[in-house]
XYZ file of C-alpha atoms in Angstrom:
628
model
C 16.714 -2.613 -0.754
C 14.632 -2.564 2.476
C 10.725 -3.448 2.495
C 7.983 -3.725 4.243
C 5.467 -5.919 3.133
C 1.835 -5.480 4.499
C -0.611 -8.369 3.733
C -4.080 -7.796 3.894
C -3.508 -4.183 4.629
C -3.239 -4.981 8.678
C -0.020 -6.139 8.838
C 3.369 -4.602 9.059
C 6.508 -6.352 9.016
C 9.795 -4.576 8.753
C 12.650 -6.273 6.697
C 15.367 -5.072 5.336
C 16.654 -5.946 1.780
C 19.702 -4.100 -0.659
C 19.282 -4.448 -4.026
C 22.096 -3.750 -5.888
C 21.942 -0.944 -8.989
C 24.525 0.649 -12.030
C 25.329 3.817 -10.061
C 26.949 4.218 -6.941
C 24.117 5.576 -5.582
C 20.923 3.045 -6.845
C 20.153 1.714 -3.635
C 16.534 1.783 -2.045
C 16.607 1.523 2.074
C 15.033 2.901 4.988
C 16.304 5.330 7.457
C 18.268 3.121 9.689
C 17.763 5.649 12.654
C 15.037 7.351 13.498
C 12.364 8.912 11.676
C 10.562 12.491 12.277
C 7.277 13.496 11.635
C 5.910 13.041 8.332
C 6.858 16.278 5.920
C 4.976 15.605 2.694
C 2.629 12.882 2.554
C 0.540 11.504 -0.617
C -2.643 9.241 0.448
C -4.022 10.496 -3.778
C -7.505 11.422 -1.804
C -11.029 9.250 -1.249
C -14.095 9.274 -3.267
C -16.298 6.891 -5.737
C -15.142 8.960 -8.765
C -11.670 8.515 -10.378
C -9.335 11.865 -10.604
C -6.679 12.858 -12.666
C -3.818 13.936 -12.011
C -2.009 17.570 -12.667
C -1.100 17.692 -16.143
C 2.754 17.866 -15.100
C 2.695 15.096 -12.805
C 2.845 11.949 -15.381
C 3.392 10.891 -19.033
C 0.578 8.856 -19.155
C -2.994 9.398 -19.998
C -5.815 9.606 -17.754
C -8.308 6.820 -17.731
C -11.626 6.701 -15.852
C -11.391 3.162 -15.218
C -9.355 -0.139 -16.434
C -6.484 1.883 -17.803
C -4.603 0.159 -20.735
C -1.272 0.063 -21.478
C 0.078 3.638 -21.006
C -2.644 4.563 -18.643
C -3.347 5.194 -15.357
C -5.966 6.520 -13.131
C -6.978 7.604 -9.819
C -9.387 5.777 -7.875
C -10.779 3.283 -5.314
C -11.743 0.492 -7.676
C -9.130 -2.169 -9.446
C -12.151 -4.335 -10.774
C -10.488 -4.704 -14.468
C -8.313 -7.299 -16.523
C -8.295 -9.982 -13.432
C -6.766 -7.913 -11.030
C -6.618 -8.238 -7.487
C -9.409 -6.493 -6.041
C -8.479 -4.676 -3.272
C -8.516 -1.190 -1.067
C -6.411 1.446 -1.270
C -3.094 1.270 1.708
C -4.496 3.922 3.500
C -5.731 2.740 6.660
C -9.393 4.227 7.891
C -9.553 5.696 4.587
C -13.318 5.417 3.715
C -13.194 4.786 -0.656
C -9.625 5.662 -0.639
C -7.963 6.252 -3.975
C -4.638 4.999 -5.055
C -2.467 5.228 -8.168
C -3.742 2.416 -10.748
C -0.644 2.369 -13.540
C -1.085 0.015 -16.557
C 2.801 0.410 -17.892
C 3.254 1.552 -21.359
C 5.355 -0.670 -23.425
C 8.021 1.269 -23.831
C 10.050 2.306 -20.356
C 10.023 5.688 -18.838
C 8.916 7.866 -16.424
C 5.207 7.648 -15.423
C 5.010 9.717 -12.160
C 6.571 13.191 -11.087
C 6.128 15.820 -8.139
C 7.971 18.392 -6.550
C 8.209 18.212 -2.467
C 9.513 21.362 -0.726
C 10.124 22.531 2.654
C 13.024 20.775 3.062
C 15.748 21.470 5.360
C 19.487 21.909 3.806
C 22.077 19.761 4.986
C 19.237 16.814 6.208
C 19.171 13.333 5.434
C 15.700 12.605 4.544
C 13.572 9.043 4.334
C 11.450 9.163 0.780
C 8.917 6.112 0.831
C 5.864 4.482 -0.761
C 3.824 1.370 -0.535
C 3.723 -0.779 -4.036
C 1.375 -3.512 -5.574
C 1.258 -5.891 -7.940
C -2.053 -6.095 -9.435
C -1.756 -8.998 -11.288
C -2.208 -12.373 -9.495
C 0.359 -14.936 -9.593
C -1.755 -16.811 -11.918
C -2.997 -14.280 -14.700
C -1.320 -14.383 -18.152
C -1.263 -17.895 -17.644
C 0.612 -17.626 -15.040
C 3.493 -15.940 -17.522
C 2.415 -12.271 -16.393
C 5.073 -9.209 -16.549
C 6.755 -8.422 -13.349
C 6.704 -4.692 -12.232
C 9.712 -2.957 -11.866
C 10.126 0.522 -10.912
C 13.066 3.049 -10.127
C 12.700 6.191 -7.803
C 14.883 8.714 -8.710
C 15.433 11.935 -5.882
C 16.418 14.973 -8.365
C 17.449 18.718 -7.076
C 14.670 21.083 -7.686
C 16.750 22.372 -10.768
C 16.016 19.083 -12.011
C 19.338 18.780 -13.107
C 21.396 16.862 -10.348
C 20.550 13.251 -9.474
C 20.371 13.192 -5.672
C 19.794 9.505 -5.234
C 18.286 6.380 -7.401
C 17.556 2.627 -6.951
C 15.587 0.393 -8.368
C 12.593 -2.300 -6.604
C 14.027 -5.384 -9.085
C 11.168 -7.575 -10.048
C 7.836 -7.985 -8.409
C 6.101 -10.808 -9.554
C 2.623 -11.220 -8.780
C 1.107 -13.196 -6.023
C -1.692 -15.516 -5.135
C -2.810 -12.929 -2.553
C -2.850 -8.911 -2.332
C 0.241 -8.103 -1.216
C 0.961 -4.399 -0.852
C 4.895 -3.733 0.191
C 6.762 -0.756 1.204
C 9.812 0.687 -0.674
C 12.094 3.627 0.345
C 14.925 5.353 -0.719
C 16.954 7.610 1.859
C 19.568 10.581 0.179
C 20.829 14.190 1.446
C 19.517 17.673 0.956
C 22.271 19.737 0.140
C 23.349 23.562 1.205
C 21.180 25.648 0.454
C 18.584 23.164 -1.055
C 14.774 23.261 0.014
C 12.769 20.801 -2.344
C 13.522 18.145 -4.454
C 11.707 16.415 -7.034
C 10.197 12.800 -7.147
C 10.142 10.639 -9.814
C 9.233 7.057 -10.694
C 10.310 5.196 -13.664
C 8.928 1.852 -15.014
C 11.599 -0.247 -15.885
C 9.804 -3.103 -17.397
C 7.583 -3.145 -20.683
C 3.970 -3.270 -21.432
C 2.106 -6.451 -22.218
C 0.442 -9.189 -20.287
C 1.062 -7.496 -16.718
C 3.242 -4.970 -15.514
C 0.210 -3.520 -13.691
C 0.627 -1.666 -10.254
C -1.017 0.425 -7.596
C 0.789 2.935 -5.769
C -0.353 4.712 -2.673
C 1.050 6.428 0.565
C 4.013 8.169 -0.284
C 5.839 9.580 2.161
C 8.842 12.277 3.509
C 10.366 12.223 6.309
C 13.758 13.413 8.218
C 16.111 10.393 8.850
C 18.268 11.266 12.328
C 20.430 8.621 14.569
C 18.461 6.101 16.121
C 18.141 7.949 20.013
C 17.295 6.109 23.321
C 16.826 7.742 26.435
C 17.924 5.670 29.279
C 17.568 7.070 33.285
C 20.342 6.254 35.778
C 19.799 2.672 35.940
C 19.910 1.897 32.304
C 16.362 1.882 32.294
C 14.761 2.308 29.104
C 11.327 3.174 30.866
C 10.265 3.882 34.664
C 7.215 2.338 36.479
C 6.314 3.008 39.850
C 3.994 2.981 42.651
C 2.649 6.065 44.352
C 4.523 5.160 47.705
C 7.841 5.336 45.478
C 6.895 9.534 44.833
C 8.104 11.731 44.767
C 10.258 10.659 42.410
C 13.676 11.671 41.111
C 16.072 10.773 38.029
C 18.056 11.910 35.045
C 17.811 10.946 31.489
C 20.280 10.802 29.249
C 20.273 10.479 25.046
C 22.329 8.389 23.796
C 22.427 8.422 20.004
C 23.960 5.503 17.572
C 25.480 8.280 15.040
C 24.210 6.198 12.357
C 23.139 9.444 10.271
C 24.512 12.591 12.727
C 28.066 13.627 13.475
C 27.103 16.464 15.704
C 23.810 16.473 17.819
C 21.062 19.266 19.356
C 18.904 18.801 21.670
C 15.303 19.802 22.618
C 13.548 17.978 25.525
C 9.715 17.495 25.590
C 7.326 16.233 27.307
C 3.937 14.775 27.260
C 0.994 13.489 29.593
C -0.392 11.434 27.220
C 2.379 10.687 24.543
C 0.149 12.438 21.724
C 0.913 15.830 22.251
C 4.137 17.161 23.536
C 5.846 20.425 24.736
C 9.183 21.822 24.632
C 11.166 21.745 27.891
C 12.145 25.178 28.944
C 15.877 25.327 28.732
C 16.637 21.536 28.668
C 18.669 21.139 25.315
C 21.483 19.255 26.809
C 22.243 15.562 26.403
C 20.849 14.975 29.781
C 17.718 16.080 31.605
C 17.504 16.540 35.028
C 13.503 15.465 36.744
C 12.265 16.103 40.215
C 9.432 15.405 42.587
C 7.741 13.742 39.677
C 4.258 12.434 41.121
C 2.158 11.909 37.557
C 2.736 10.029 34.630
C 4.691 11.740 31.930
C 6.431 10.683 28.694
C 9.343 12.066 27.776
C 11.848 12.584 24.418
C 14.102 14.870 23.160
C 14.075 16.237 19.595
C 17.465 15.974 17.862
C 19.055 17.651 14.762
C 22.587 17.716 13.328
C 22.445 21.633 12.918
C 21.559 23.898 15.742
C 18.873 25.866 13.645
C 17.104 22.455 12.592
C 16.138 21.433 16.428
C 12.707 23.366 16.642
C 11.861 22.909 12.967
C 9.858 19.535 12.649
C 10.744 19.086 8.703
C 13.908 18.822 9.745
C 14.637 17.111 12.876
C 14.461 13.630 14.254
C 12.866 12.086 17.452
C 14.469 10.214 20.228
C 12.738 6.969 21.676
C 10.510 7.799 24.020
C 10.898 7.110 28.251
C 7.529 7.156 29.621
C 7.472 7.214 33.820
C 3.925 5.303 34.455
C 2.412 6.057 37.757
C 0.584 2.935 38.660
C -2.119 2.959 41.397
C -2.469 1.039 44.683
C -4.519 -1.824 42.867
C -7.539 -2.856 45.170
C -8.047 -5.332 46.824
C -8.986 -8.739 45.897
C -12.481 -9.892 46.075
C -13.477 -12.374 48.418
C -15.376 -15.699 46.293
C -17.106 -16.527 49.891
C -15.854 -17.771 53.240
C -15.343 -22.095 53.177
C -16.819 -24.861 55.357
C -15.484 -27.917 53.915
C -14.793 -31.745 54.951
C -11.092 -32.272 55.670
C -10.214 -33.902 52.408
C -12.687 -31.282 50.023
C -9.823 -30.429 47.485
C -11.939 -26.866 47.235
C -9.638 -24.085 46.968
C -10.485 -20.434 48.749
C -10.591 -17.940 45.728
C -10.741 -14.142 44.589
C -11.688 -12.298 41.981
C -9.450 -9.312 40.767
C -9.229 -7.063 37.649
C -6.719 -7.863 34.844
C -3.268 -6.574 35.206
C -3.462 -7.758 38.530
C -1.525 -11.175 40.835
C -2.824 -12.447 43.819
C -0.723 -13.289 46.778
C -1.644 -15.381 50.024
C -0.213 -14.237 52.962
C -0.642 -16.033 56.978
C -2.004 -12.599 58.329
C -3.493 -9.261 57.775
C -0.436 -7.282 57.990
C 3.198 -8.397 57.629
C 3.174 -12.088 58.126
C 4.313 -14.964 55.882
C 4.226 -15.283 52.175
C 2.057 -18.677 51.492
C 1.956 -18.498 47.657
C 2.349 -16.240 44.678
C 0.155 -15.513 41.654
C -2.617 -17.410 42.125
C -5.823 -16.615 42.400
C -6.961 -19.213 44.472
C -5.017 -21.254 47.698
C -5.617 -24.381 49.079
C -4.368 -24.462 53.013
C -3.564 -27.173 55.111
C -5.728 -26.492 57.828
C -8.826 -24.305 59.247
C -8.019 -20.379 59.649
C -8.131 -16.798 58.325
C -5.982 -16.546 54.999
C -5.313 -12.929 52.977
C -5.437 -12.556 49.414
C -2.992 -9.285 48.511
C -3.239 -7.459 44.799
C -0.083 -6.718 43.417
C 0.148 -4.974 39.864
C 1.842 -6.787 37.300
C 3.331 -3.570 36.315
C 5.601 -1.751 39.089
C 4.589 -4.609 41.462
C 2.351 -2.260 43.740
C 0.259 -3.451 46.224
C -3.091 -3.115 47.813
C -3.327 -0.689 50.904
C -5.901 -3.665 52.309
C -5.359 -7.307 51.970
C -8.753 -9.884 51.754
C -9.531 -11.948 54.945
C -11.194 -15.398 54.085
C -11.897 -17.876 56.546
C -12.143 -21.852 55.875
C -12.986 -24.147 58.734
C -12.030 -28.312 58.141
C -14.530 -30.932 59.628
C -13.661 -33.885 60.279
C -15.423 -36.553 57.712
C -17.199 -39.539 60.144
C -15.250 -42.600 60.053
C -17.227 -45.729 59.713
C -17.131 -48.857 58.696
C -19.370 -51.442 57.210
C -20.409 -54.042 58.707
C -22.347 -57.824 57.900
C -24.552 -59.006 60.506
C -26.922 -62.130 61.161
C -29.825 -62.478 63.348
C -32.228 -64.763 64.849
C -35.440 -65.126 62.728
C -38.236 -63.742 64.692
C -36.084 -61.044 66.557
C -35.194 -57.919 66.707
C -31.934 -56.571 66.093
C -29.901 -53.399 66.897
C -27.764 -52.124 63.868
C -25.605 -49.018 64.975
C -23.581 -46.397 63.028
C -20.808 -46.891 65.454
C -18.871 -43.505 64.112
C -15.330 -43.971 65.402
C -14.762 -40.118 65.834
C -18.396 -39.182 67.223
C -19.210 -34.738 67.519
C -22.074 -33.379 68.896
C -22.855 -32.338 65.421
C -23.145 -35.474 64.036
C -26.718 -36.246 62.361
C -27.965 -39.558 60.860
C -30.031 -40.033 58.192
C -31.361 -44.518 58.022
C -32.845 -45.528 54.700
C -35.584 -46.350 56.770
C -36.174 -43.128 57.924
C -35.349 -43.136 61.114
C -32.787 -40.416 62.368
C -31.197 -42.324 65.467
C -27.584 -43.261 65.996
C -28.970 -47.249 66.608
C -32.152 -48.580 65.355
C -34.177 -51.947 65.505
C -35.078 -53.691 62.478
C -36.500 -57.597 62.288
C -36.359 -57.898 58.755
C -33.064 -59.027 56.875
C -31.507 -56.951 53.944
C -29.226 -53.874 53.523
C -29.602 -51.143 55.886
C -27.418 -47.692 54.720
C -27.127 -45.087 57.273
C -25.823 -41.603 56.206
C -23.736 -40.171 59.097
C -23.251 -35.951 58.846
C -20.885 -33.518 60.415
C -20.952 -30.486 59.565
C -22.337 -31.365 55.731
C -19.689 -33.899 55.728
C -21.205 -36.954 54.780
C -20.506 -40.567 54.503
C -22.442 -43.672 54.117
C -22.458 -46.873 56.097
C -24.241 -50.076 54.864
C -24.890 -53.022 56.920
C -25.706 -56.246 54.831
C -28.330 -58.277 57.577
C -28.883 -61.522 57.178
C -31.678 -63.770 58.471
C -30.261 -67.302 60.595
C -33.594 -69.337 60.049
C -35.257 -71.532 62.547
C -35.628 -75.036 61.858
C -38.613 -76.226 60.171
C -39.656 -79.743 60.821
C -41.634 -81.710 58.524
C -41.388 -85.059 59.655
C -40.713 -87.378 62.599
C -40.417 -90.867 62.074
C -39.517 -93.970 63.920
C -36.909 -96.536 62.344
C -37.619 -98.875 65.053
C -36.674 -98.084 68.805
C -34.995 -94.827 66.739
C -36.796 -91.740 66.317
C -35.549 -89.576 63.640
C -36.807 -86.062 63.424
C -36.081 -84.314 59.798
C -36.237 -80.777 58.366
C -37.167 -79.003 55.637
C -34.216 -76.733 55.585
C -30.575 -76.893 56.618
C -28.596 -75.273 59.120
C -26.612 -75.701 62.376
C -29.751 -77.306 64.326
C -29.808 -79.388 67.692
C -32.719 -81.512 68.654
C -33.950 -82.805 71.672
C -36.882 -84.998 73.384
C -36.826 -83.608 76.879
C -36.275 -80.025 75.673
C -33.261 -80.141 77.792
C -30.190 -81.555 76.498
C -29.833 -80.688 72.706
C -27.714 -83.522 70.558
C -26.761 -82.377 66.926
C -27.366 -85.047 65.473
C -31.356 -85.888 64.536
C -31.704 -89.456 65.480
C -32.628 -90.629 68.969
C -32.171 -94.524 69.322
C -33.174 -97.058 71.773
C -36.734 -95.504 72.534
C -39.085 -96.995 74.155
C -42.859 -96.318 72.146
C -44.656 -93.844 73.950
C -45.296 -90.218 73.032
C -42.526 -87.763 72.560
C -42.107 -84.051 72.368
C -39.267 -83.511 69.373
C -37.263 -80.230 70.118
C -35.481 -78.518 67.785
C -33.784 -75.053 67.747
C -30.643 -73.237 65.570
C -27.638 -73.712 67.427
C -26.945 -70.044 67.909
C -30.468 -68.925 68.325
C -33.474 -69.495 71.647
C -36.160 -69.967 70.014
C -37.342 -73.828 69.849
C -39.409 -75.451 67.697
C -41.792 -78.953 68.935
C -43.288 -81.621 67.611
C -45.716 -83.970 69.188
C -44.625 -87.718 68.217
C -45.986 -91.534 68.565
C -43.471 -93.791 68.840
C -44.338 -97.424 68.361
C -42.257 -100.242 67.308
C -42.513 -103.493 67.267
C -39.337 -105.703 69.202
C -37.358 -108.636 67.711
C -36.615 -110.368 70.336
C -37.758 -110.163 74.651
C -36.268 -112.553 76.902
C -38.086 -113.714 80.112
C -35.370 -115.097 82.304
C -36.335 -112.201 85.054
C -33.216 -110.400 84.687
C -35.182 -107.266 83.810
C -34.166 -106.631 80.701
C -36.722 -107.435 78.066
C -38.685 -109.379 80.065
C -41.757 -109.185 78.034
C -43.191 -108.434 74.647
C -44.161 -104.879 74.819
C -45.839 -102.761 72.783
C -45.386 -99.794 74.510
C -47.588 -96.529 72.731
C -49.684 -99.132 70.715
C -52.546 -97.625 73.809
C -52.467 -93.969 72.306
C -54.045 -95.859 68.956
C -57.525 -94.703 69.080
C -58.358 -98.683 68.151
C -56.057 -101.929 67.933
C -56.022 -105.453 68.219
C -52.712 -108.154 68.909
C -52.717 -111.760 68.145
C -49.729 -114.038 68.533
C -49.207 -117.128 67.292
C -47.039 -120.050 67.667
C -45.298 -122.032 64.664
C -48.406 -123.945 64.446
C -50.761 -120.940 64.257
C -52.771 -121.424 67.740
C -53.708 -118.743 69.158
C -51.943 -117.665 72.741
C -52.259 -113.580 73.145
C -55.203 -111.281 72.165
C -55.946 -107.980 73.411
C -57.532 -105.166 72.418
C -57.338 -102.314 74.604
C -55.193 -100.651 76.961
C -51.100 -101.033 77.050
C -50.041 -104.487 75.665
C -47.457 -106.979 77.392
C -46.531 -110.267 77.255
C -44.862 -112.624 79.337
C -44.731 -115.565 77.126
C -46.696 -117.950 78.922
C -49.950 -119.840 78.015
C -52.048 -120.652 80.560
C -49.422 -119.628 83.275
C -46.670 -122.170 81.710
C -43.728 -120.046 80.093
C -43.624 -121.516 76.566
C -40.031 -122.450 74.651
C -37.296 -120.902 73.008
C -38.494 -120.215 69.242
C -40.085 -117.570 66.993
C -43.565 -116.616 67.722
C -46.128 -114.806 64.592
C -48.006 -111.900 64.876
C -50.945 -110.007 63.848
C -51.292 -106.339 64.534
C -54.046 -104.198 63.332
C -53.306 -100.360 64.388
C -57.066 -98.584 63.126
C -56.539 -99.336 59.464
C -53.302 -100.629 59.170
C -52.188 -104.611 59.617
C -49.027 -105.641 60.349
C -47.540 -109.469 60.753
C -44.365 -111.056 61.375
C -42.712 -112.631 64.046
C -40.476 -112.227 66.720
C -37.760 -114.719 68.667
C -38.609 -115.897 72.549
C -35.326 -117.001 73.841
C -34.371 -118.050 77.659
């Protein structure tokens, strides 16, 4: 047995299955050639309303709806007993009716009709599509398979042309409506048979079917038509015309022993007309410049060829005619930086590849079916349509230009600067254009700009809409600032709030790093101090006044006398010095102090000498040595 089983009536899958029966002839199966046009076909109608059959047509009775056991009816509607609920097999058929059967309980035969027209001497393909109406899971899940046989009698009803049997359906979760078919001989002289269908099983719990779409039709070999090539079909392009060939049928003698030919043809491959005179095995066609289908009718008997009950079909060999396709259509000419990974690109019809060619006409293939292309460098680049079918292509192929710019190179940068100047930051592009533009986050739209204040500076430097981005991190080298000057005695020692690489100075000349000047006499001092890699320099005005250890007044020059050198800037002061036994033997008051170490012109002895020095509001005592 051979079925096809069509699930959710959409669906049509072709298998083949034998099932195996008591006679030598109980065998259901499909034509295994190919099949003519339909010669009797049974769709049982459309309508809301259930119909009975002819009288002579079943055994059963007639029931309007939900037949019982024994019963059947006609209609569009299985809503009864659990069923599936389904549509008829017919497809497009608006309320289609089928055959509802409820089997009786006792075997036998529940559907009959008589098919003529036949042809004698013509294999024939008898089929119909079958249901279970009962779901897998009614009766408990312990529901009654069908089972039917189709019997093929002579219209004497007397000889048994052919039989098999479906074996057991068993119902399904799902709808599932499957074809049957049973293939057998007319004989000499024989013009209509008679159909019959037998249930097998028994009544009960199931054994419930629908039946629709029965169908006759001639079985013949299975034909191709093939051309010179060994093509089974022919597509070309209009600069391939006119166009010439032969076709040849070649049939599989599956079903014929002898074969008869009729050659047609078709512009659309719905209707078709007889060849004049081609009823060979081969057809001869010229200058061809439209698209035609073509086939040859076959039968096994010379007076069957023209009669469509009784011959067969061949494959069919359609010669397509495709168009020039147009071209491509351009997605827009590109200006792009160097390394934008943007790809030119068409747009085109379905059915249709792209190829990129190096020039209008001619030229080199660049790349194959793809609607876009990324080159390598600036130029004109043409997209070409080429049909997927015959492989013609367009008359015109697409220009489109892309043009590279060169991205600015630069590179960022950190800088320092001077507090209280001006600097210069540039872009300094390494691969400058005349169409490069910048853009400072400042504002300003110069290649270089000045700027006193530290921070990040970004510059965006443009060619061409290619953009990049320089930042320069500036950073501020602050002065000095002093905050004190002291003197440690004969050392001055200038100190700063903040740190940094500073030199100092006290003739504003020759800068020392390091802060403290020693060996000073008092007097008044300008402190300099500047950053080591900057101009500008920063003063202080200092006093410096100390008071010596030791003088010696031998006349060699050197510390000669007590000074107090500076003590005259004081707005007021006053010195008294004292020997070990507290007289008196210096005062002054006013202007610079010295002295010699002499009372009353006599130079006095080696020894330590006391002091009392009043600066405005500030005293100071101690003593210092006077040694020879």
């Amino acid at each position: 047995m051979i079925k096809i089983t069509e699930k959710f009536q959409l669906t049509f899958i072709l298998i083949f299955l034998f099932v195996s029966a008591n006679k030598v002839y109980g065998q259901l199966g499909f034509c295994s050639g190919n099949s003519g046009d339909p010669i009797f076909t049974e769709t049982f109608g459309a309508g809301l309303a259930s119909v009975e059959l002819p009288a002579e047509t079943t055994t059963y009775l007639f029931a309007n709806s939900g037949p019982n056991d024994g019963f059947y009816t006609v209609s569009n509607n299985s809503n009864a007993y659990g069923w599936h609920v389904i549509n008829d097999h017919s497809l497009n058929d608006n309320n289609g009716r089928m055959l509802i059967v409820n089997a009786s309980y006792t075997a036998g035969e529940f559907y009959k009709t008589s098919i003529t027209g036949l042809c004698e001497n013509t294999t024939y393909e008898f089929s119909a599509w079958m249901l279970n109406l009962l779901p897998a899971s009614g009766c408990s899940g312990n529901g009654i398979p069908i089972n039917v046989k189709f019997q093929i009698w002579d219209s004497s009803d007397t000889n048994l042309l052919a039989s098999g049997d479906t074996g057991n359906i068993y119902g399904t979760s799902s709808p599932n409506w499957e074809q049957y078919a049973l293939v057998f001989q007319a004989l000499s002289g024989q013009t209509s048979v008679i159909l019959k269908m037998i249930n097998n099983g028994v009544g009960g719990c199931g054994n419930d079917l629908a039946i629709d779409d029965i169908v006759f039709k001639s079985c013949g070999d299975s034909v191709t038509v093939i051309d010179e090539q060994d093509n089974s079909q022919a597509n070309l392009c209009k600069d391939q015309l006119p166009y010439f060939t032969q076709l040849s049928a070649q049939p599989d003698y599956s079903i014929f022993s002898t074969h008869f030919y009729q050659w047609q043809q078709s512009d659309d491959g719905v209707v078709w007309e007889d060849i004049a005179g081609e009823t060979n095995e081969k057809l001869n066609i010229s200058a061809l410049i439209e698209t035609t289908f073509f086939r040859t009718k076959i039968a096994e008997d010379p007076i069957n060829v023209n009669n469509d009950y009784c011959n067969t079909v061949s494959d069919v060999f359609e010669i397509q005619i495709i168009d020039f396709p147009e071209a491509p259509v351009s997605n827009g000419d590109l200006l792009l930086c160097e390394d934008d990974l943007t790809p030119l690109s068409v747009a085109f019809k379905s059915g249709i590849l792209v190829n990129w060619y190096d020039a209008e006409n001619g030229g080199n293939l660049l790349l194959e079916n793809s609607n876009t292309f990324k080159p390598m460098s600036s130029g004109i680049y043409y997209a070409e349509a080429q049909s997927e079918i015959a492989g013609c292509v367009s008359q015109e192929r697409t220009g489109i230009s892309v043009t590279y710019f060169e991205r600015p190179i630069v590179y960022d940068e950190s800088l320092e600067f001077c507090e209280n100047t001006f600097i210069t930051l540039n872009a300094n592009v390494e691969n400058p254009t005349s169409f490069i533009t910048y853009l400072w986050n400042n504002g300003e739209t110069t290649e270089a700009i000045s700027v006193s204040q530290p921070g990040i500076y970004s510059v965006m430097v443009s060619n061409n809409n290619c953009t990049v981005t320089k930042t320069v991190e500036l950073i501020q080298i602050d002065n000095p600032v002093i905050y004190n000057v002291i003197s440690d005695g004969s050392n001055i020692i200038v100190k700063t709030a903040n740190e940094g690489n500073f030199l100092y100075s006290i003739d504003g000349f020759s800068f020392q790093s390091n802060n403290v000047f020693s060996a000073l006499d008092g007097g008044i001092y300008t402190v300099y101090v500047k950053e080591n890699s900057c101009t500008e320099v920063l003063t202080s005005k200092h006093l410096h006044f100390y008071i010596p250890k030791y003088f010696t007044p031998n006349g060699d020059g050197i510390h000669d006398k007590f000074n107090l050198k500076g003590i005259e800037h004081y707005n007021s002061y006053s010195v008294s010095i004292f020997d070990r036994y507290g007289k008196l033997l210096k005062f002054d008051s006013e202007g610079a102090f010295s002295w010699d170490g002499t009372f009353n012109n006599v130079l006095l002895p080696s020894g330590d000498y006391w002091y009392i020095i009043t600066i405005e509001d500030q005293k100071f005592t101690g003593h210092f040595t006077l040694k020879h």
